[in-house]
PDB file of C-alpha atoms and ligand atoms in Angstrom:
ATOM      1  CA  MET A  16      11.876 -57.121 118.098  1.00  0.00           C
ATOM      2  CA  TYR A  17      12.894 -53.423 118.120  1.00  0.00           C
ATOM      3  CA  ARG A  18      10.022 -50.810 117.936  1.00  0.00           C
ATOM      4  CA  PHE A  19       8.483 -49.851 114.709  1.00  0.00           C
ATOM      5  CA  ASP A  20       5.566 -48.127 113.603  1.00  0.00           C
ATOM      6  CA  TYR A  21       3.039 -49.978 110.708  1.00  0.00           C
ATOM      7  CA  HIS A  22       1.188 -48.122 107.601  1.00  0.00           C
ATOM      8  CA  ARG A  23      -0.838 -49.940 105.228  1.00  0.00           C
ATOM      9  CA  ALA A  24      -0.240 -48.591 101.844  1.00  0.00           C
ATOM     10  CA  GLY A  25      -3.279 -48.049  99.849  1.00  0.00           C
ATOM     11  CA  SER A  26      -1.381 -47.450  96.533  1.00  0.00           C
ATOM     12  CA  VAL A  27       2.065 -47.441  95.391  1.00  0.00           C
ATOM     13  CA  ALA A  28       2.372 -43.678  94.875  1.00  0.00           C
ATOM     14  CA  GLN A  29       1.610 -43.766  98.591  1.00  0.00           C
ATOM     15  CA  ALA A  30       4.517 -46.507  99.688  1.00  0.00           C
ATOM     16  CA  ALA A  31       6.839 -44.936  97.922  1.00  0.00           C
ATOM     17  CA  ALA A  32       5.996 -41.178  99.282  1.00  0.00           C
ATOM     18  CA  LEU A  33       5.985 -42.783 102.877  1.00  0.00           C
ATOM     19  CA  LEU A  34       9.811 -44.374 101.902  1.00  0.00           C
ATOM     20  CA  ALA A  35      10.757 -41.178 100.988  1.00  0.00           C
ATOM     21  CA  GLU A  36       9.701 -39.899 103.984  1.00  0.00           C
ATOM     22  CA  ARG A  37      10.530 -41.615 106.257  1.00  0.00           C
ATOM     23  CA  GLY A  38      13.881 -42.376 106.128  1.00  0.00           C
ATOM     24  CA  GLU A  39      14.750 -45.803 107.964  1.00  0.00           C
ATOM     25  CA  ALA A  40      11.139 -46.873 106.434  1.00  0.00           C
ATOM     26  CA  VAL A  41      10.924 -50.678 104.283  1.00  0.00           C
ATOM     27  CA  PRO A  42       8.505 -52.393 102.021  1.00  0.00           C
ATOM     28  CA  LEU A  43       6.654 -55.411 103.256  1.00  0.00           C
ATOM     29  CA  ALA A  44       5.636 -57.711 101.261  1.00  0.00           C
ATOM     30  CA  GLY A  45       4.688 -61.578 102.127  1.00  0.00           C
ATOM     31  CA  GLY A  46       6.896 -61.253 105.133  1.00  0.00           C
ATOM     32  CA  MET A  47       8.678 -64.487 104.807  1.00  0.00           C
ATOM     33  CA  THR A  48      12.391 -63.045 105.252  1.00  0.00           C
ATOM     34  CA  LEU A  49      11.165 -60.069 106.382  1.00  0.00           C
ATOM     35  CA  ILE A  50      10.294 -60.678 109.308  1.00  0.00           C
ATOM     36  CA  PRO A  51      12.099 -62.449 110.775  1.00  0.00           C
ATOM     37  CA  THR A  52      14.964 -60.698 110.615  1.00  0.00           C
ATOM     38  CA  LEU A  53      13.117 -57.596 112.290  1.00  0.00           C
ATOM     39  CA  LYS A  54      12.109 -61.058 115.553  1.00  0.00           C
ATOM     40  CA  HIS A  55      15.963 -61.908 115.954  1.00  0.00           C
ATOM     41  CA  ARG A  56      17.324 -57.394 115.566  1.00  0.00           C
ATOM     42  CA  LEU A  57      19.248 -57.626 112.377  1.00  0.00           C
ATOM     43  CA  ALA A  58      17.950 -55.197 111.460  1.00  0.00           C
ATOM     44  CA  ALA A  59      15.537 -51.869 112.689  1.00  0.00           C
ATOM     45  CA  PRO A  60      13.662 -50.183 110.440  1.00  0.00           C
ATOM     46  CA  SER A  61      12.052 -47.446 111.689  1.00  0.00           C
ATOM     47  CA  ASP A  62       8.982 -47.714 110.123  1.00  0.00           C
ATOM     48  CA  LEU A  63       7.319 -50.820 107.518  1.00  0.00           C
ATOM     49  CA  VAL A  64       4.951 -49.604 104.632  1.00  0.00           C
ATOM     50  CA  ASP A  65       2.701 -52.819 103.644  1.00  0.00           C
ATOM     51  CA  LEU A  66       2.595 -53.684 100.194  1.00  0.00           C
ATOM     52  CA  GLY A  67       0.018 -55.689 100.582  1.00  0.00           C
ATOM     53  CA  PHE A  68      -3.176 -54.066 100.674  1.00  0.00           C
ATOM     54  CA  ILE A  69      -2.030 -52.427  97.530  1.00  0.00           C
ATOM     55  CA  GLU A  70      -4.871 -53.200  94.469  1.00  0.00           C
ATOM     56  CA  GLY A  71      -3.609 -53.995  91.200  1.00  0.00           C
ATOM     57  CA  LEU A  72       0.065 -55.024  92.505  1.00  0.00           C
ATOM     58  CA  SER A  73      -0.957 -58.931  91.977  1.00  0.00           C
ATOM     59  CA  GLY A  74      -1.571 -61.346  89.379  1.00  0.00           C
ATOM     60  CA  ILE A  75      -0.852 -62.986  86.207  1.00  0.00           C
ATOM     61  CA  ALA A  76      -1.172 -61.140  82.818  1.00  0.00           C
ATOM     62  CA  ILE A  77      -0.608 -63.879  79.912  1.00  0.00           C
ATOM     63  CA  GLY A  78       0.222 -61.836  76.516  1.00  0.00           C
ATOM     64  CA  SER A  79       1.129 -62.900  73.365  1.00  0.00           C
ATOM     65  CA  GLU A  80       5.094 -61.988  73.426  1.00  0.00           C
ATOM     66  CA  THR A  81       5.138 -61.657  77.677  1.00  0.00           C
ATOM     67  CA  VAL A  82       4.323 -62.836  80.877  1.00  0.00           C
ATOM     68  CA  THR A  83       3.857 -60.392  83.345  1.00  0.00           C
ATOM     69  CA  ILE A  84       3.634 -61.102  87.332  1.00  0.00           C
ATOM     70  CA  GLY A  85       2.865 -58.802  89.763  1.00  0.00           C
ATOM     71  CA  ALA A  86       5.490 -58.348  92.889  1.00  0.00           C
ATOM     72  CA  MET A  87       2.874 -59.038  95.169  1.00  0.00           C
ATOM     73  CA  THR A  88       1.609 -62.626  93.298  1.00  0.00           C
ATOM     74  CA  ARG A  89       1.815 -65.654  96.067  1.00  0.00           C
ATOM     75  CA  HIS A  90       4.426 -68.341  95.030  1.00  0.00           C
ATOM     76  CA  ALA A  91       0.920 -70.890  95.634  1.00  0.00           C
ATOM     77  CA  ASP A  92      -0.810 -68.813  93.078  1.00  0.00           C
ATOM     78  CA  VAL A  93       1.881 -68.322  90.779  1.00  0.00           C
ATOM     79  CA  ALA A  94       2.180 -72.215  90.903  1.00  0.00           C
ATOM     80  CA  ALA A  95      -0.544 -73.383  90.988  1.00  0.00           C
ATOM     81  CA  SER A  96      -1.988 -71.407  87.539  1.00  0.00           C
ATOM     82  CA  ALA A  97      -2.768 -73.259  84.704  1.00  0.00           C
ATOM     83  CA  GLU A  98      -2.650 -70.579  82.071  1.00  0.00           C
ATOM     84  CA  LEU A  99       1.175 -70.161  83.607  1.00  0.00           C
ATOM     85  CA  ALA A 100       1.123 -73.709  83.220  1.00  0.00           C
ATOM     86  CA  ARG A 101       0.574 -74.227  79.576  1.00  0.00           C
ATOM     87  CA  VAL A 102       2.835 -70.866  78.176  1.00  0.00           C
ATOM     88  CA  LEU A 103       5.656 -70.871  80.670  1.00  0.00           C
ATOM     89  CA  PRO A 104       5.662 -74.007  83.160  1.00  0.00           C
ATOM     90  CA  ILE A 105       8.999 -73.345  84.617  1.00  0.00           C
ATOM     91  CA  LEU A 106       6.948 -71.027  86.590  1.00  0.00           C
ATOM     92  CA  PRO A 107       4.617 -73.369  88.442  1.00  0.00           C
ATOM     93  CA  ARG A 108       6.844 -75.506  88.868  1.00  0.00           C
ATOM     94  CA  LEU A 109       9.476 -73.717  90.455  1.00  0.00           C
ATOM     95  CA  ALA A 110       7.395 -71.969  92.654  1.00  0.00           C
ATOM     96  CA  GLY A 111       5.728 -74.860  93.815  1.00  0.00           C
ATOM     97  CA  HIS A 112       8.641 -75.713  95.584  1.00  0.00           C
ATOM     98  CA  ILE A 113       9.370 -73.187  97.503  1.00  0.00           C
ATOM     99  CA  GLY A 114       9.773 -73.994 100.941  1.00  0.00           C
ATOM    100  CA  ASP A 115       6.639 -75.180 103.245  1.00  0.00           C
ATOM    101  CA  ARG A 116       3.323 -74.797 101.996  1.00  0.00           C
ATOM    102  CA  GLN A 117       2.987 -71.389 104.662  1.00  0.00           C
ATOM    103  CA  VAL A 118       6.359 -70.093 102.968  1.00  0.00           C
ATOM    104  CA  ARG A 119       4.393 -70.910  99.742  1.00  0.00           C
ATOM    105  CA  SER A 120       1.086 -68.667 101.340  1.00  0.00           C
ATOM    106  CA  ARG A 121       2.785 -66.167 102.126  1.00  0.00           C
ATOM    107  CA  GLY A 122       5.993 -65.400 100.450  1.00  0.00           C
ATOM    108  CA  THR A 123       5.885 -62.906  96.721  1.00  0.00           C
ATOM    109  CA  ILE A 124       8.019 -63.336  93.815  1.00  0.00           C
ATOM    110  CA  GLY A 125       9.043 -59.430  94.666  1.00  0.00           C
ATOM    111  CA  GLY A 126      10.085 -59.762  97.622  1.00  0.00           C
ATOM    112  CA  SER A 127      12.665 -62.428  96.591  1.00  0.00           C
ATOM    113  CA  LEU A 128      13.421 -60.834  93.858  1.00  0.00           C
ATOM    114  CA  ALA A 129      14.218 -58.068  96.037  1.00  0.00           C
ATOM    115  CA  ASN A 130      15.828 -59.851  98.593  1.00  0.00           C
ATOM    116  CA  ASN A 131      18.061 -61.680  96.236  1.00  0.00           C
ATOM    117  CA  ASP A 132      19.049 -64.390  98.609  1.00  0.00           C
ATOM    118  CA  PRO A 133      21.894 -66.416  96.956  1.00  0.00           C
ATOM    119  CA  ALA A 134      20.114 -69.610  97.551  1.00  0.00           C
ATOM    120  CA  ALA A 135      16.492 -68.564  96.131  1.00  0.00           C
ATOM    121  CA  CYS A 136      15.017 -69.361  93.422  1.00  0.00           C
ATOM    122  CA  TYR A 137      13.135 -67.044  90.785  1.00  0.00           C
ATOM    123  CA  PRO A 138      16.369 -64.982  90.453  1.00  0.00           C
ATOM    124  CA  ALA A 139      17.637 -67.926  88.764  1.00  0.00           C
ATOM    125  CA  ALA A 140      14.794 -67.959  86.568  1.00  0.00           C
ATOM    126  CA  ALA A 141      14.422 -64.785  86.557  1.00  0.00           C
ATOM    127  CA  LEU A 142      18.639 -64.597  84.870  1.00  0.00           C
ATOM    128  CA  ALA A 143      17.887 -67.968  82.543  1.00  0.00           C
ATOM    129  CA  LEU A 144      14.886 -65.776  81.390  1.00  0.00           C
ATOM    130  CA  GLY A 145      16.137 -62.417  80.179  1.00  0.00           C
ATOM    131  CA  ALA A 146      13.176 -61.217  82.355  1.00  0.00           C
ATOM    132  CA  THR A 147      12.733 -57.126  83.188  1.00  0.00           C
ATOM    133  CA  ILE A 148      12.143 -55.892  86.192  1.00  0.00           C
ATOM    134  CA  VAL A 149       9.344 -53.597  86.350  1.00  0.00           C
ATOM    135  CA  THR A 150       9.857 -50.750  89.328  1.00  0.00           C
ATOM    136  CA  ASP A 151       7.651 -47.575  90.191  1.00  0.00           C
ATOM    137  CA  ARG A 152      11.090 -45.409  88.620  1.00  0.00           C
ATOM    138  CA  ARG A 153      12.170 -48.037  85.807  1.00  0.00           C
ATOM    139  CA  GLU A 154      12.240 -51.224  83.709  1.00  0.00           C
ATOM    140  CA  ILE A 155      15.545 -53.202  84.175  1.00  0.00           C
ATOM    141  CA  ALA A 156      17.064 -56.174  83.005  1.00  0.00           C
ATOM    142  CA  ALA A 157      17.733 -59.196  85.077  1.00  0.00           C
ATOM    143  CA  ASP A 158      21.541 -58.992  83.577  1.00  0.00           C
ATOM    144  CA  ASP A 159      21.922 -55.376  85.195  1.00  0.00           C
ATOM    145  CA  TYR A 160      19.420 -56.298  88.274  1.00  0.00           C
ATOM    146  CA  PHE A 161      21.014 -58.926  90.109  1.00  0.00           C
ATOM    147  CA  GLN A 162      24.779 -57.355  91.946  1.00  0.00           C
ATOM    148  CA  GLY A 163      26.229 -59.816  94.200  1.00  0.00           C
ATOM    149  CA  LEU A 164      24.355 -61.525  97.600  1.00  0.00           C
ATOM    150  CA  PHE A 165      22.079 -59.928  98.169  1.00  0.00           C
ATOM    151  CA  ALA A 166      21.896 -57.245  96.709  1.00  0.00           C
ATOM    152  CA  THR A 167      20.235 -55.764  93.877  1.00  0.00           C
ATOM    153  CA  ALA A 168      20.102 -52.843  91.396  1.00  0.00           C
ATOM    154  CA  LEU A 169      17.200 -50.762  93.031  1.00  0.00           C
ATOM    155  CA  GLU A 170      17.961 -48.307  94.641  1.00  0.00           C
ATOM    156  CA  PRO A 171      16.585 -46.945  98.303  1.00  0.00           C
ATOM    157  CA  GLY A 172      12.289 -46.984  98.819  1.00  0.00           C
ATOM    158  CA  GLU A 173      12.489 -47.732  95.001  1.00  0.00           C
ATOM    159  CA  LEU A 174       9.632 -50.350  94.617  1.00  0.00           C
ATOM    160  CA  ILE A 175       9.511 -53.206  92.255  1.00  0.00           C
ATOM    161  CA  VAL A 176       5.455 -53.156  90.875  1.00  0.00           C
ATOM    162  CA  ALA A 177       6.004 -56.351  88.486  1.00  0.00           C
ATOM    163  CA  ILE A 178       8.195 -58.652  86.428  1.00  0.00           C
ATOM    164  CA  ARG A 179       7.902 -58.658  82.333  1.00  0.00           C
ATOM    165  CA  PHE A 180       9.067 -63.054  81.310  1.00  0.00           C
ATOM    166  CA  PRO A 181       9.690 -63.129  77.411  1.00  0.00           C
ATOM    167  CA  ARG A 182       7.912 -66.524  76.506  1.00  0.00           C
ATOM    168  CA  VAL A 183      10.668 -68.561  75.190  1.00  0.00           C
ATOM    169  CA  ASP A 184      10.445 -72.134  73.144  1.00  0.00           C
ATOM    170  CA  ALA A 185      11.624 -74.694  76.292  1.00  0.00           C
ATOM    171  CA  ALA A 186      12.670 -73.719  79.666  1.00  0.00           C
ATOM    172  CA  ALA A 187      13.157 -75.884  82.905  1.00  0.00           C
ATOM    173  CA  TYR A 188      14.169 -75.821  86.358  1.00  0.00           C
ATOM    174  CA  ALA A 189      16.259 -78.282  88.443  1.00  0.00           C
ATOM    175  CA  LYS A 190      16.748 -77.597  92.189  1.00  0.00           C
ATOM    176  CA  PHE A 191      18.821 -80.189  94.008  1.00  0.00           C
ATOM    177  CA  ALA A 192      17.007 -78.895  97.547  1.00  0.00           C
ATOM    178  CA  ASN A 193      18.866 -78.374 101.075  1.00  0.00           C
ATOM    179  CA  PRO A 194      16.501 -80.631 102.759  1.00  0.00           C
ATOM    180  CA  ALA A 195      16.183 -78.572 105.921  1.00  0.00           C
ATOM    181  CA  SER A 196      14.975 -74.860 104.558  1.00  0.00           C
ATOM    182  CA  ARG A 197      13.983 -76.323 101.141  1.00  0.00           C
ATOM    183  CA  TYR A 198      16.525 -73.397  99.253  1.00  0.00           C
ATOM    184  CA  ALA A 199      18.113 -74.182  96.950  1.00  0.00           C
ATOM    185  CA  MET A 200      21.620 -76.486  97.755  1.00  0.00           C
ATOM    186  CA  VAL A 201      21.900 -75.618  93.730  1.00  0.00           C
ATOM    187  CA  GLY A 202      19.812 -74.914  90.969  1.00  0.00           C
ATOM    188  CA  VAL A 203      20.193 -74.552  87.706  1.00  0.00           C
ATOM    189  CA  ALA A 204      17.423 -72.852  84.849  1.00  0.00           C
ATOM    190  CA  VAL A 205      18.046 -73.538  81.059  1.00  0.00           C
ATOM    191  CA  ALA A 206      16.011 -71.102  78.379  1.00  0.00           C
ATOM    192  CA  ARG A 207      15.985 -71.603  74.750  1.00  0.00           C
ATOM    193  CA  GLY A 208      14.003 -68.840  72.804  1.00  0.00           C
ATOM    194  CA  ALA A 209      15.239 -67.732  69.812  1.00  0.00           C
ATOM    195  CA  GLY A 210      18.644 -68.685  68.811  1.00  0.00           C
ATOM    196  CA  THR A 211      19.512 -68.359  72.522  1.00  0.00           C
ATOM    197  CA  ILE A 212      20.416 -70.097  75.461  1.00  0.00           C
ATOM    198  CA  ARG A 213      20.790 -68.764  78.923  1.00  0.00           C
ATOM    199  CA  VAL A 214      21.511 -70.517  81.829  1.00  0.00           C
ATOM    200  CA  ALA A 215      21.367 -69.677  85.206  1.00  0.00           C
ATOM    201  CA  VAL A 216      22.541 -70.600  89.275  1.00  0.00           C
ATOM    202  CA  THR A 217      21.955 -70.174  92.096  1.00  0.00           C
ATOM    203  CA  GLY A 218      23.315 -71.274  95.483  1.00  0.00           C
ATOM    204  CA  ALA A 219      26.313 -71.680  94.335  1.00  0.00           C
ATOM    205  CA  GLY A 220      27.685 -68.347  93.630  1.00  0.00           C
ATOM    206  CA  SER A 221      29.524 -66.510  95.673  1.00  0.00           C
ATOM    207  CA  GLY A 222      28.415 -63.638  94.385  1.00  0.00           C
ATOM    208  CA  GLY A 223      24.575 -64.894  94.130  1.00  0.00           C
ATOM    209  CA  VAL A 224      23.509 -65.850  90.553  1.00  0.00           C
ATOM    210  CA  PHE A 225      25.529 -66.353  87.478  1.00  0.00           C
ATOM    211  CA  ARG A 226      25.484 -67.366  83.961  1.00  0.00           C
ATOM    212  CA  PRO A 227      27.551 -69.906  83.671  1.00  0.00           C
ATOM    213  CA  ASP A 228      30.027 -69.312  80.554  1.00  0.00           C
ATOM    214  CA  VAL A 229      31.098 -73.121  79.960  1.00  0.00           C
ATOM    215  CA  LEU A 230      27.128 -73.973  79.946  1.00  0.00           C
ATOM    216  CA  GLU A 231      25.886 -72.049  77.356  1.00  0.00           C
ATOM    217  CA  ALA A 232      28.507 -72.263  75.614  1.00  0.00           C
ATOM    218  CA  ALA A 233      28.395 -76.173  75.338  1.00  0.00           C
ATOM    219  CA  LEU A 234      24.515 -76.347  75.435  1.00  0.00           C
ATOM    220  CA  ALA A 235      24.562 -73.474  72.538  1.00  0.00           C
ATOM    221  CA  VAL A 236      26.404 -76.610  70.725  1.00  0.00           C
ATOM    222  CA  ASP A 237      24.460 -79.512  72.024  1.00  0.00           C
ATOM    223  CA  PHE A 238      21.671 -78.840  73.421  1.00  0.00           C
ATOM    224  CA  SER A 239      21.510 -82.124  75.232  1.00  0.00           C
ATOM    225  CA  PRO A 240      22.127 -83.278  78.985  1.00  0.00           C
ATOM    226  CA  GLU A 241      25.085 -85.096  77.903  1.00  0.00           C
ATOM    227  CA  ALA A 242      26.603 -81.931  76.600  1.00  0.00           C
ATOM    228  CA  ALA A 243      25.380 -80.598  80.122  1.00  0.00           C
ATOM    229  CA  LEU A 244      26.409 -83.393  82.679  1.00  0.00           C
ATOM    230  CA  ARG A 245      30.010 -83.057  80.441  1.00  0.00           C
ATOM    231  CA  ALA A 246      30.856 -79.269  81.019  1.00  0.00           C
ATOM    232  CA  ARG A 247      31.617 -78.303  84.505  1.00  0.00           C
ATOM    233  CA  VAL A 248      31.782 -75.323  86.186  1.00  0.00           C
ATOM    234  CA  ASP A 249      34.773 -74.545  88.223  1.00  0.00           C
ATOM    235  CA  ALA A 250      34.919 -74.410  91.564  1.00  0.00           C
ATOM    236  CA  ASP A 251      37.376 -71.628  92.529  1.00  0.00           C
ATOM    237  CA  ASP A 252      34.396 -68.983  92.511  1.00  0.00           C
ATOM    238  CA  LEU A 253      31.504 -71.304  94.013  1.00  0.00           C
ATOM    239  CA  MET A 254      30.245 -71.345  98.030  1.00  0.00           C
ATOM    240  CA  SER A 255      31.244 -73.536 100.360  1.00  0.00           C
ATOM    241  CA  ASP A 256      29.551 -73.677 103.543  1.00  0.00           C
ATOM    242  CA  ILE A 257      28.388 -76.750 106.819  1.00  0.00           C
ATOM    243  CA  HIS A 258      25.908 -77.728 104.229  1.00  0.00           C
ATOM    244  CA  ALA A 259      28.370 -78.610 100.708  1.00  0.00           C
ATOM    245  CA  GLN A 260      31.657 -78.209  99.604  1.00  0.00           C
ATOM    246  CA  ALA A 261      32.616 -76.229  96.553  1.00  0.00           C
ATOM    247  CA  ASP A 262      32.998 -78.703  93.771  1.00  0.00           C
ATOM    248  CA  TYR A 263      29.876 -80.797  95.317  1.00  0.00           C
ATOM    249  CA  ARG A 264      28.173 -77.555  94.133  1.00  0.00           C
ATOM    250  CA  ALA A 265      30.341 -77.530  90.806  1.00  0.00           C
ATOM    251  CA  HIS A 266      28.916 -81.469  90.228  1.00  0.00           C
ATOM    252  CA  LEU A 267      26.461 -80.724  91.576  1.00  0.00           C
ATOM    253  CA  ILE A 268      25.755 -77.635  88.574  1.00  0.00           C
ATOM    254  CA  SER A 269      25.667 -80.017  85.595  1.00  0.00           C
ATOM    255  CA  VAL A 270      23.613 -82.582  87.436  1.00  0.00           C
ATOM    256  CA  MET A 271      21.279 -80.159  87.614  1.00  0.00           C
ATOM    257  CA  ALA A 272      20.868 -78.340  84.262  1.00  0.00           C
ATOM    258  CA  SER A 273      21.804 -81.851  82.790  1.00  0.00           C
ATOM    259  CA  ARG A 274      17.894 -82.314  85.325  1.00  0.00           C
ATOM    260  CA  ALA A 275      16.722 -78.976  82.789  1.00  0.00           C
ATOM    261  CA  VAL A 276      17.801 -79.832  79.094  1.00  0.00           C
ATOM    262  CA  ALA A 277      16.015 -82.964  79.006  1.00  0.00           C
ATOM    263  CA  ASP A 278      13.331 -80.848  80.764  1.00  0.00           C
ATOM    264  CA  CYS A 279      13.305 -78.972  77.754  1.00  0.00           C
ATOM    265  CA  LEU A 280      13.600 -81.398  75.761  1.00  0.00           C
ATOM    266  CA  GLY A 281      10.921 -83.350  76.438  1.00  0.00           C
ATOM    267  CA  GLY A 282       8.150 -81.262  75.837  1.00  0.00           C
ATOM    268  CA  ALA A 283       8.500 -80.571  79.878  1.00  0.00           C
ATOM    269  CA  ALA A 284       9.333 -76.486  79.032  1.00  0.00           C
TER     270      ALA A 284
HETATM  271  C1  LIG B   7      11.816 -72.173 105.700  1.00  0.00           C
HETATM  272  C2  LIG B   7      11.815 -70.899 104.322  1.00  0.00           C
HETATM  273  C3  LIG B   7      11.826 -71.479 103.753  1.00  0.00           C
HETATM  274  C4  LIG B   7      12.300 -71.001 102.008  1.00  0.00           C
HETATM  275  N1  LIG B   7      12.329 -71.906 101.230  1.00  0.00           N
HETATM  276  C5  LIG B   7      12.680 -71.038  99.686  1.00  0.00           C
HETATM  277  C6  LIG B   7      13.533 -71.743  98.887  1.00  0.00           C
HETATM  278  O1  LIG B   7      13.288 -72.789  99.027  1.00  0.00           O
HETATM  279  N2  LIG B   7      13.250 -70.572  97.672  1.00  0.00           N
HETATM  280  C7  LIG B   7      12.538 -69.672  97.592  1.00  0.00           C
HETATM  281  O2  LIG B   7      13.219 -69.471  96.701  1.00  0.00           O
HETATM  282  N3  LIG B   7      12.914 -68.724  98.562  1.00  0.00           N
HETATM  283  C8  LIG B   7      12.906 -69.635  99.797  1.00  0.00           C
HETATM  284  N4  LIG B   7      12.168 -68.858 100.601  1.00  0.00           N
HETATM  285  C9  LIG B   7      12.019 -67.498 100.681  1.00  0.00           C
HETATM  286  C10 LIG B   7      10.751 -67.327 100.660  1.00  0.00           C
HETATM  287  O3  LIG B   7      10.486 -67.237  99.299  1.00  0.00           O
HETATM  288  C11 LIG B   7       9.818 -64.902 100.026  1.00  0.00           C
HETATM  289  O4  LIG B   7       9.800 -65.075  99.708  1.00  0.00           O
HETATM  290  C12 LIG B   7      11.193 -64.341 100.507  1.00  0.00           C
HETATM  291  O5  LIG B   7      11.938 -64.464 102.034  1.00  0.00           O
HETATM  292  C13 LIG B   7      11.020 -62.872 100.521  1.00  0.00           C
HETATM  293  O6  LIG B   7       9.475 -63.438 100.374  1.00  0.00           O
HETATM  294  P1  LIG B   7       8.515 -62.250 100.680  1.00  0.00           P
HETATM  295  O7  LIG B   7       7.684 -61.628  99.886  1.00  0.00           O
HETATM  296  O8  LIG B   7       8.317 -63.187 102.205  1.00  0.00           O
HETATM  297  O9  LIG B   7       9.094 -60.692 101.427  1.00  0.00           O
HETATM  298  P2  LIG B   7       9.742 -60.023 102.369  1.00  0.00           P
HETATM  299  O10 LIG B   7      10.227 -60.861 103.327  1.00  0.00           O
HETATM  300  O11 LIG B   7       8.605 -58.923 102.359  1.00  0.00           O
HETATM  301  O12 LIG B   7      10.677 -58.735 101.900  1.00  0.00           O
HETATM  302  C14 LIG B   7      11.512 -59.285 101.637  1.00  0.00           C
HETATM  303  C15 LIG B   7      12.716 -58.252 101.175  1.00  0.00           C
HETATM  304  O13 LIG B   7      11.920 -57.274 100.048  1.00  0.00           O
HETATM  305  C16 LIG B   7      11.843 -56.427 100.421  1.00  0.00           C
HETATM  306  N5  LIG B   7      11.129 -55.540  99.736  1.00  0.00           N
HETATM  307  C17 LIG B   7       9.371 -56.887  99.527  1.00  0.00           C
HETATM  308  N6  LIG B   7       8.371 -56.572  97.805  1.00  0.00           N
HETATM  309  C18 LIG B   7       9.207 -55.644  97.542  1.00  0.00           C
HETATM  310  C19 LIG B   7       8.895 -54.705  96.352  1.00  0.00           C
HETATM  311  N7  LIG B   7       7.495 -55.024  95.571  1.00  0.00           N
HETATM  312  N8  LIG B   7       9.723 -53.844  96.686  1.00  0.00           N
HETATM  313  C20 LIG B   7      10.771 -53.774  96.281  1.00  0.00           C
HETATM  314  N9  LIG B   7      11.426 -54.271  97.413  1.00  0.00           N
HETATM  315  C21 LIG B   7      11.131 -55.046  97.720  1.00  0.00           C
HETATM  316  C22 LIG B   7      11.817 -55.738 102.123  1.00  0.00           C
HETATM  317  O14 LIG B   7      11.659 -54.890 101.990  1.00  0.00           O
HETATM  318  C23 LIG B   7      12.792 -57.371 102.332  1.00  0.00           C
HETATM  319  O15 LIG B   7      13.468 -55.917 102.848  1.00  0.00           O
HETATM  320  C24 LIG B   7      12.218 -69.461 102.564  1.00  0.00           C
HETATM  321  C25 LIG B   7      11.414 -69.174 103.106  1.00  0.00           C
HETATM  322  C26 LIG B   7      11.025 -69.632 104.388  1.00  0.00           C
HETATM  323  C27 LIG B   7      11.367 -68.819 105.812  1.00  0.00           C
END
């Protein structure tokens, strides 16, 4: 690990000021990605600005039309939320299957979305639900936010403070987990709102999380597990790696989409 200075920020404004002042500073959330990156000397920030002691950055607020989750809310707290399970159960179910107990106890929703790992689960839910990423500077629609592998619309020093999800009629996430890491080999989120069907795929796209037109079109005509199984995503734009070839991932997308649709129809939203 390279040497760095550690700062415990007391407010979002103080964190933002530190990030602006110190050219090579980065925010620290749960550290589940950042700390291993430092340990492997893959990054050499001059300063870490810890967001973990800022009041008001974590918590779940349920509104009549939306659910707002603070950036520092840990996966374990999302998974355990009985209120969320009642109004937007896709989120606690997804969070409850992230990594292992240790990762869920430390990892945060804001860190996950800032990191935008191509195999992470929250990006699929955020994109399928049409969430809004709220930062210390602006609000960014999920459709504009995800910009490629580990790439987002965040500017240097910009902090996610919360994520706002619309409440929808039904939504579900199905993941084929990598048996070693529990990351998604393929994960599909499906959301059905007022007159809209949105689908997002993680773990498979060579450009990170994406919305598959073919599945959205098929499900708009026939919202059924069978229609999802019949709709085949083109393998040309999918990843091939040691875990799975692109054509296998294409097959898994249809299968995971059909499971997510079945969950939606089962009232399991
Ligand atoms: C063994 C293992 C298994 C995992 N399995 C899964 C899985 O199945 N599914 C899944 O989705 N994820 C998985 N993860 C990732 C995990 O969910 C973490 O939550 C994620 O890596 C990063 O979140 P964090 O809070 O730990 O962020 P950190 O590691 O602290 O930060 C990650 C990056 O985001 C930046 N950042 C953090 N917070 C903010 C913010 N509020 N604003 C702006 N930038 C910010 C940091 O500067 C850093 O660049 C796994 C991780 C591990 C180690």
